[in-house]
Amino acid sequence: MARKIHPEILKFLSGISLFQKLSPAVLTRIYQNIEERNIYNHDVIYYRGDISDKLFIVRHGEVMLTFGESGKSVKYLGEGEFFAENSLMTRTQHAGSAIAVMDTLLYVLDGHFFLELAQKEPILSGNLIRLMSNRFREHLEPDNKITSLPRRMICHVPLEEVQGYKEKLDAIVEIGGYSHVGKMTLVPMESFEKVSLQDAIRKLSLLRNKFPIIHLYFQQVGLKPEFDKLLLQADQIVFWEDNPERNQKKKLKLYLISDLGSVILREERFVM
């Protein structure tokens, strides 16, 4: 039995540049051939050298594309953006990898269906040709606008009372701003209280477009269970503590939540 399409999903699909001006009937057919795939942060979607037979669309979350042998050139994709169309169309290997950098829901469209539909729907094929032409032209530009500044999200967790905690965080951001062209900001975890993980990730992804480096921080001492999943979106966790041994149980709980290492976390301690 074919899936019914929710008006919100229809609106989302119609807003994707590749699907603009397609009729609701065609968008419904596309949705009926989509597989929803949850990808956890730091999980690889495909590697450099792979060949895709799928088209990937970011429903929500954030994906990092790497370019070149070193993988140091990167581009970040957010909600409503798509990727892997070049490998799908040309049957060539990916020039880089695709990695989820926050928990991400992908709409995965079967490549065989997509290519057949593009042959039948002139609007879709026209959109595809125009978008691929634009991306090819971007690659040829001298300043290579496709690449982005590397992004990082660090979370600060005070496990004990820290004198001048906020002032020290302000100093970290101020000093770090000199080497990152000011593209760094502080965001309290408590600002996401009563916000769903999906909406929190959406807000952070939008903020990262302006500030590639975000320092999340707890205003109060200790870990709060309601923020566990958001905390695990961080690339690095910094524990502020005087006696690391005294807080082992608290940190062990966090590692258990992360499924014993399924999420790669870099732990650092700030010893007072």
Coordinates of C-alpha atoms in Angstrom, one line a residue:
M1 CA 0.0 0.0 0.0
A2 CA 1.4 3.4 -1.0
R3 CA 2.3 5.8 1.7
K4 CA 0.2 9.0 2.0
I5 CA 2.2 12.2 2.0
H6 CA 1.8 14.6 4.8
P7 CA 1.3 18.3 3.8
E8 CA 4.4 19.3 5.7
I9 CA 6.5 16.7 3.8
L10 CA 5.0 17.9 0.5
K11 CA 6.0 21.5 1.4
F12 CA 9.5 20.3 2.3
L13 CA 10.0 18.4 -1.0
S14 CA 8.7 21.3 -3.1
G15 CA 11.2 23.6 -1.4
I16 CA 14.2 21.6 -2.5
S17 CA 15.9 23.2 -5.5
L18 CA 16.0 19.9 -7.4
F19 CA 12.2 19.4 -7.1
Q20 CA 11.0 23.0 -7.6
K21 CA 7.9 23.4 -9.8
L22 CA 7.1 19.7 -9.8
S23 CA 3.4 18.8 -9.4
P24 CA 2.1 17.4 -6.1
A25 CA 1.5 14.1 -8.0
V26 CA 5.2 13.8 -9.0
L27 CA 6.3 14.8 -5.5
T28 CA 4.1 12.1 -4.0
R29 CA 5.7 9.5 -6.3
I30 CA 9.1 10.7 -5.2
Y31 CA 8.1 10.4 -1.5
Q32 CA 6.8 6.9 -2.1
N33 CA 10.2 5.8 -3.3
I34 CA 12.1 7.4 -0.4
E35 CA 13.7 5.4 2.4
E36 CA 14.2 7.3 5.7
R37 CA 17.6 6.6 7.2
N38 CA 18.7 7.8 10.6
I39 CA 22.5 8.6 10.8
Y40 CA 24.2 9.3 14.1
N41 CA 26.7 12.1 14.4
H42 CA 30.2 11.0 13.3
D43 CA 28.9 8.1 11.3
V44 CA 30.1 7.7 7.7
I45 CA 27.5 7.8 4.9
Y46 CA 29.9 6.8 2.2
Y47 CA 33.7 6.9 1.7
R48 CA 35.9 8.4 -1.0
G49 CA 36.1 6.0 -3.9
D50 CA 32.6 4.6 -3.4
I51 CA 30.0 4.8 -6.1
S52 CA 26.4 5.8 -5.2
D53 CA 23.2 4.3 -6.6
K54 CA 21.2 6.6 -4.3
L55 CA 20.4 10.3 -4.0
F56 CA 20.6 11.6 -0.5
I57 CA 18.5 14.5 0.9
V58 CA 19.0 16.0 4.3
R59 CA 15.6 16.1 6.1
H60 CA 17.2 17.5 9.2
G61 CA 20.6 17.4 10.7
E62 CA 24.0 18.2 9.1
V63 CA 26.4 16.4 6.7
M64 CA 30.0 17.2 6.0
L65 CA 31.4 16.5 2.5
T66 CA 35.2 16.2 2.2
F67 CA 37.1 16.8 -1.0
G68 CA 40.5 15.7 -2.3
E69 CA 43.0 13.1 -1.1
S70 CA 43.7 14.9 2.2
G71 CA 40.0 15.5 2.9
K72 CA 40.9 18.9 4.3
S73 CA 38.5 20.8 2.0
V74 CA 35.0 20.5 3.3
K75 CA 31.5 21.6 2.7
Y76 CA 28.5 21.4 5.1
L77 CA 25.0 20.6 4.0
G78 CA 21.9 21.2 6.1
E79 CA 18.1 20.8 5.9
G80 CA 16.8 20.6 2.3
E81 CA 20.1 20.1 0.6
F82 CA 21.0 17.0 -1.4
F83 CA 24.2 15.2 -2.5
A84 CA 25.7 12.2 -4.4
E85 CA 23.9 13.2 -7.6
N86 CA 27.2 13.4 -9.6
S87 CA 28.3 9.8 -8.7
L88 CA 24.7 8.6 -9.4
M89 CA 24.5 10.4 -12.8
T90 CA 28.0 9.5 -14.1
R91 CA 28.7 6.2 -12.2
T92 CA 32.0 7.6 -11.1
Q93 CA 33.7 7.3 -7.7
H94 CA 33.1 9.9 -5.0
A95 CA 36.0 12.4 -4.8
G96 CA 35.5 12.5 -1.0
S97 CA 33.5 11.1 1.9
A98 CA 30.2 12.1 3.4
I99 CA 29.9 12.1 7.2
A100 CA 27.1 13.1 9.5
V101 CA 28.3 15.7 11.9
M102 CA 25.1 15.8 14.0
D103 CA 22.3 13.3 14.3
T104 CA 20.7 13.4 10.8
L105 CA 17.6 12.1 9.1
L106 CA 18.3 11.4 5.4
Y107 CA 15.7 10.9 2.7
V108 CA 17.4 8.2 0.5
L109 CA 15.9 8.1 -3.0
D110 CA 16.5 5.0 -5.2
G111 CA 18.8 6.0 -8.0
H112 CA 17.2 3.8 -10.7
F113 CA 13.7 5.3 -10.0
F114 CA 15.2 8.9 -9.9
L115 CA 16.9 8.6 -13.3
E116 CA 13.8 7.0 -14.9
L117 CA 11.7 9.8 -13.5
A118 CA 14.1 12.5 -14.8
Q119 CA 13.7 11.0 -18.3
K120 CA 9.9 11.3 -18.1
E121 CA 9.7 14.7 -16.3
P122 CA 11.2 17.6 -18.3
I123 CA 11.0 19.9 -15.3
L124 CA 13.0 17.5 -13.1
S125 CA 15.6 16.9 -15.8
G126 CA 15.9 20.7 -16.4
N127 CA 16.4 21.3 -12.7
L128 CA 19.0 18.6 -12.6
I129 CA 21.0 19.9 -15.5
R130 CA 20.9 23.5 -14.2
L131 CA 22.0 22.5 -10.7
M132 CA 24.9 20.2 -11.9
S133 CA 26.0 23.0 -14.3
N134 CA 26.1 25.4 -11.3
R135 CA 28.1 23.0 -9.2
F136 CA 30.6 22.4 -11.9
R137 CA 31.0 26.1 -12.4
E138 CA 31.6 26.5 -8.7
H139 CA 34.5 24.0 -8.8
L140 CA 36.1 26.1 -11.5
E141 CA 36.0 29.4 -9.6
P142 CA 39.4 30.6 -8.3
D143 CA 38.3 31.1 -4.7
N144 CA 36.4 27.8 -4.8
K145 CA 33.3 28.9 -2.9
I146 CA 32.1 25.4 -2.4
T147 CA 34.4 24.9 0.5
S148 CA 33.7 25.9 4.1
L149 CA 35.6 26.7 7.3
P150 CA 36.0 23.6 9.4
R151 CA 33.4 23.4 12.1
R152 CA 33.7 22.2 15.7
M153 CA 31.3 22.1 18.6
I154 CA 32.8 21.9 22.1
C155 CA 30.7 21.4 25.2
H156 CA 31.9 22.5 28.6
V157 CA 30.6 20.6 31.7
P158 CA 31.4 22.0 35.2
L159 CA 31.3 19.0 37.5
E160 CA 32.2 21.2 40.5
E161 CA 31.8 24.8 41.4
V162 CA 34.4 26.8 39.4
Q163 CA 35.3 30.3 40.5
G164 CA 35.0 32.7 37.5
Y165 CA 33.7 29.9 35.3
K166 CA 31.8 32.2 32.8
E167 CA 34.6 34.7 32.7
K168 CA 37.1 32.0 31.8
L169 CA 34.8 30.8 29.0
D170 CA 34.5 34.4 27.7
A171 CA 38.3 34.6 27.7
I172 CA 38.6 31.3 25.7
V173 CA 36.2 32.6 23.1
E174 CA 37.9 36.1 23.0
I175 CA 41.4 34.6 22.6
G176 CA 40.2 32.0 20.2
G177 CA 38.5 34.6 18.1
Y178 CA 41.8 36.1 17.1
S179 CA 42.8 32.9 15.2
H180 CA 39.4 32.1 13.8
V181 CA 38.4 35.5 12.4
G182 CA 35.9 36.0 15.2
K183 CA 33.9 33.0 14.0
M184 CA 33.3 31.6 17.5
T185 CA 30.5 32.0 20.0
L186 CA 29.2 30.8 23.4
V187 CA 25.8 29.2 23.7
P188 CA 24.3 28.0 27.0
M189 CA 22.9 24.5 27.0
E190 CA 19.9 25.7 29.1
S191 CA 18.8 27.8 26.1
F192 CA 17.6 24.5 24.6
E193 CA 15.5 23.5 27.6
K194 CA 12.1 22.1 26.5
V195 CA 13.3 22.1 22.9
S196 CA 13.2 18.8 20.9
L197 CA 16.6 17.4 19.8
Q198 CA 15.5 17.9 16.2
D199 CA 14.8 21.6 16.7
A200 CA 17.9 22.0 18.8
I201 CA 20.1 20.5 16.0
R202 CA 18.3 22.7 13.4
K203 CA 19.1 25.8 15.4
L204 CA 22.7 24.8 16.0
S205 CA 23.1 24.0 12.3
L206 CA 21.9 27.4 11.3
L207 CA 24.1 29.1 13.9
R208 CA 27.1 27.2 12.6
N209 CA 26.7 28.9 9.2
K210 CA 27.8 32.1 11.0
F211 CA 30.0 30.7 13.7
P212 CA 31.9 27.5 12.6
I213 CA 33.1 27.0 16.2
I214 CA 30.5 26.8 18.9
H215 CA 31.2 26.5 22.6
L216 CA 28.2 25.0 24.4
Y217 CA 28.3 25.3 28.2
F218 CA 26.2 24.3 31.2
Q219 CA 25.5 27.3 33.4
Q220 CA 24.9 25.1 36.4
V221 CA 27.1 22.3 37.9
G222 CA 26.5 18.8 36.8
L223 CA 25.0 16.8 34.0
K224 CA 21.3 17.0 33.2
P225 CA 19.6 13.9 31.7
E226 CA 17.4 16.0 29.5
F227 CA 20.5 17.3 27.6
D228 CA 22.3 14.0 27.2
K229 CA 21.5 13.5 23.5
L230 CA 22.3 17.1 22.7
L231 CA 25.6 16.8 24.7
L232 CA 26.6 13.9 22.5
Q233 CA 26.4 16.0 19.4
A234 CA 29.6 17.7 20.5
D235 CA 33.0 16.9 18.9
Q236 CA 34.7 17.5 22.2
I237 CA 33.6 17.5 25.9
V238 CA 35.6 19.5 28.4
F239 CA 35.0 18.6 32.1
W240 CA 35.8 21.4 34.5
E241 CA 36.8 19.8 37.8
D242 CA 39.4 19.9 40.6
N243 CA 39.6 16.2 41.3
P244 CA 39.1 14.0 38.1
E245 CA 39.0 10.8 40.1
R246 CA 36.1 12.0 42.3
N247 CA 33.8 12.4 39.2
Q248 CA 34.5 9.1 37.4
K249 CA 30.9 7.8 38.0
K250 CA 29.4 10.9 36.4
K251 CA 31.6 10.6 33.3
L252 CA 31.0 6.8 33.1
K253 CA 27.3 7.4 32.9
L254 CA 27.9 9.7 29.9
Y255 CA 30.0 7.0 28.2
L256 CA 27.3 4.4 28.8
I257 CA 24.7 6.8 27.2
S258 CA 27.0 7.1 24.2
D259 CA 26.7 3.3 23.7
L260 CA 30.3 2.6 24.9
G261 CA 32.1 4.5 22.2
S262 CA 29.7 4.4 19.2
V263 CA 30.1 8.2 19.4
I264 CA 33.7 9.3 19.2
L265 CA 34.2 11.9 21.9
R266 CA 37.4 13.7 22.8
E267 CA 37.5 14.3 26.5
E268 CA 39.6 17.0 28.1
R269 CA 39.7 18.2 31.7
F270 CA 40.1 21.7 33.0
V271 CA 41.7 21.3 36.3
M272 CA 41.3 24.3 38.6

